[in-house]
Structure formats: structure tokens, C-alpha cells
């Protein structure tokens, strides 16, 4: 999965670009640049934080899916 796909997935889970940026330690324009394709790479440490955030949130069950 590339950075753009991870960010798109996080946005589909309800996070804003600003929330993602704060969690990862980046600025919102950097997140927007990745989404637009203007920026493709990021530092390893930031990429690891982005992957960790995605893993943590993608593993949580949907709150609206209670029986």
C-alpha cells in the first residue's frame, strides 16, 4: 500500500488531514501534497508512524456495527 492509499483509507475512517498530520508529526499541507501526488516520499520515521496509525485504526471494529 502506498502513502496516498493509506491516507485515503484513514480519511475514509473519519480522520481529517489535520488529524492525520498531528498523529504522524507532519503538517496538513504535507498530507494534502501526498494526496494530490505532488509529494510521493516521506522520511522513514514519518512513514512508520503513518503505518502504525493505519494499523491501529483499521483494526478497530466499527462503532456502528453493534448487534
mmCIF file of C-alpha atoms in Angstrom:
data_model
loop_
_atom_site.group_PDB
_atom_site.id
_atom_site.type_symbol
_atom_site.label_atom_id
_atom_site.label_comp_id
_atom_site.label_asym_id
_atom_site.label_seq_id
_atom_site.Cartn_x
_atom_site.Cartn_y
_atom_site.Cartn_z
ATOM 1 C CA UNK A 1 0.000 0.000 0.000
ATOM 2 C CA UNK A 2 1.384 3.405 -0.895
ATOM 3 C CA UNK A 3 1.231 6.530 1.305
ATOM 4 C CA UNK A 4 -1.630 8.052 -0.693
ATOM 5 C CA UNK A 5 -3.745 4.908 -0.278
ATOM 6 C CA UNK A 6 -3.035 4.768 3.449
ATOM 7 C CA UNK A 7 -4.070 8.405 3.892
ATOM 8 C CA UNK A 8 -7.202 7.887 1.782
ATOM 9 C CA UNK A 9 -8.094 4.893 3.932
ATOM 10 C CA UNK A 10 -7.589 6.912 7.135
ATOM 11 C CA UNK A 11 -9.809 9.669 5.729
ATOM 12 C CA UNK A 12 -12.481 7.081 4.931
ATOM 13 C CA UNK A 13 -12.293 6.025 8.590
ATOM 14 C CA UNK A 14 -13.258 9.584 9.544
ATOM 15 C CA UNK A 15 -9.937 11.310 10.162
ATOM 16 C CA UNK A 16 -9.225 14.734 8.729
ATOM 17 C CA UNK A 17 -5.967 15.626 7.033
ATOM 18 C CA UNK A 18 -5.141 17.783 10.071
ATOM 19 C CA UNK A 19 -5.747 14.883 12.484
ATOM 20 C CA UNK A 20 -3.543 12.586 10.418
ATOM 21 C CA UNK A 21 -0.826 15.235 10.274
ATOM 22 C CA UNK A 22 -0.865 15.739 14.052
ATOM 23 C CA UNK A 23 -0.732 11.992 14.722
ATOM 24 C CA UNK A 24 2.167 11.478 12.321
ATOM 25 C CA UNK A 25 4.092 14.639 13.199
ATOM 26 C CA UNK A 26 3.687 16.380 9.863
ATOM 27 C CA UNK A 27 1.874 19.492 8.688
ATOM 28 C CA UNK A 28 -1.502 19.319 6.956
ATOM 29 C CA UNK A 29 -0.132 20.706 3.647
ATOM 30 C CA UNK A 30 2.272 17.746 3.522
ATOM 31 C CA UNK A 31 -0.654 15.327 3.851
ATOM 32 C CA UNK A 32 -2.520 17.266 1.136
ATOM 33 C CA UNK A 33 0.573 17.095 -1.083
ATOM 34 C CA UNK A 34 0.757 13.334 -0.721
ATOM 35 C CA UNK A 35 -2.937 13.011 -1.577
ATOM 36 C CA UNK A 36 -2.584 15.223 -4.660
ATOM 37 C CA UNK A 37 0.503 13.373 -5.851
ATOM 38 C CA UNK A 38 2.721 16.459 -5.568
ATOM 39 C CA UNK A 39 4.726 14.696 -2.857
ATOM 40 C CA UNK A 40 5.420 10.984 -3.064
ATOM 41 C CA UNK A 41 8.067 10.316 -0.429
ATOM 42 C CA UNK A 42 8.440 10.954 3.272
ATOM 43 C CA UNK A 43 11.020 10.244 5.930
ATOM 44 C CA UNK A 44 11.135 6.668 7.171
ATOM 45 C CA UNK A 45 10.121 7.668 10.711
ATOM 46 C CA UNK A 46 7.032 9.524 9.476
ATOM 47 C CA UNK A 47 6.103 6.617 7.235
ATOM 48 C CA UNK A 48 6.340 4.222 10.162
ATOM 49 C CA UNK A 49 4.071 6.467 12.248
ATOM 50 C CA UNK A 50 1.583 6.645 9.387
ATOM 51 C CA UNK A 51 1.580 2.857 9.025
ATOM 52 C CA UNK A 52 1.200 2.401 12.789
ATOM 53 C CA UNK A 53 -1.754 4.804 12.871
ATOM 54 C CA UNK A 54 -3.366 2.970 9.971
ATOM 55 C CA UNK A 55 -2.836 -0.429 11.594
ATOM 56 C CA UNK A 56 -4.240 0.792 14.902
ATOM 57 C CA UNK A 57 -7.363 2.378 13.420
ATOM 58 C CA UNK A 58 -8.007 -0.195 10.698
ATOM 59 C CA UNK A 59 -8.056 -2.935 13.363
ATOM 60 C CA UNK A 60 -10.797 -1.262 15.419
ATOM 61 C CA UNK A 61 -14.307 -2.588 14.850
ATOM 62 C CA UNK A 62 -16.871 -0.139 13.508
ATOM 63 C CA UNK A 63 -18.670 1.521 16.401
ATOM 64 C CA UNK A 64 -21.936 1.496 14.468
ATOM 65 C CA UNK A 65 -21.804 -2.254 13.864
ATOM 66 C CA UNK A 66 -23.164 -3.315 17.258
ATOM 67 C CA UNK A 67 -25.810 -6.030 17.146
#
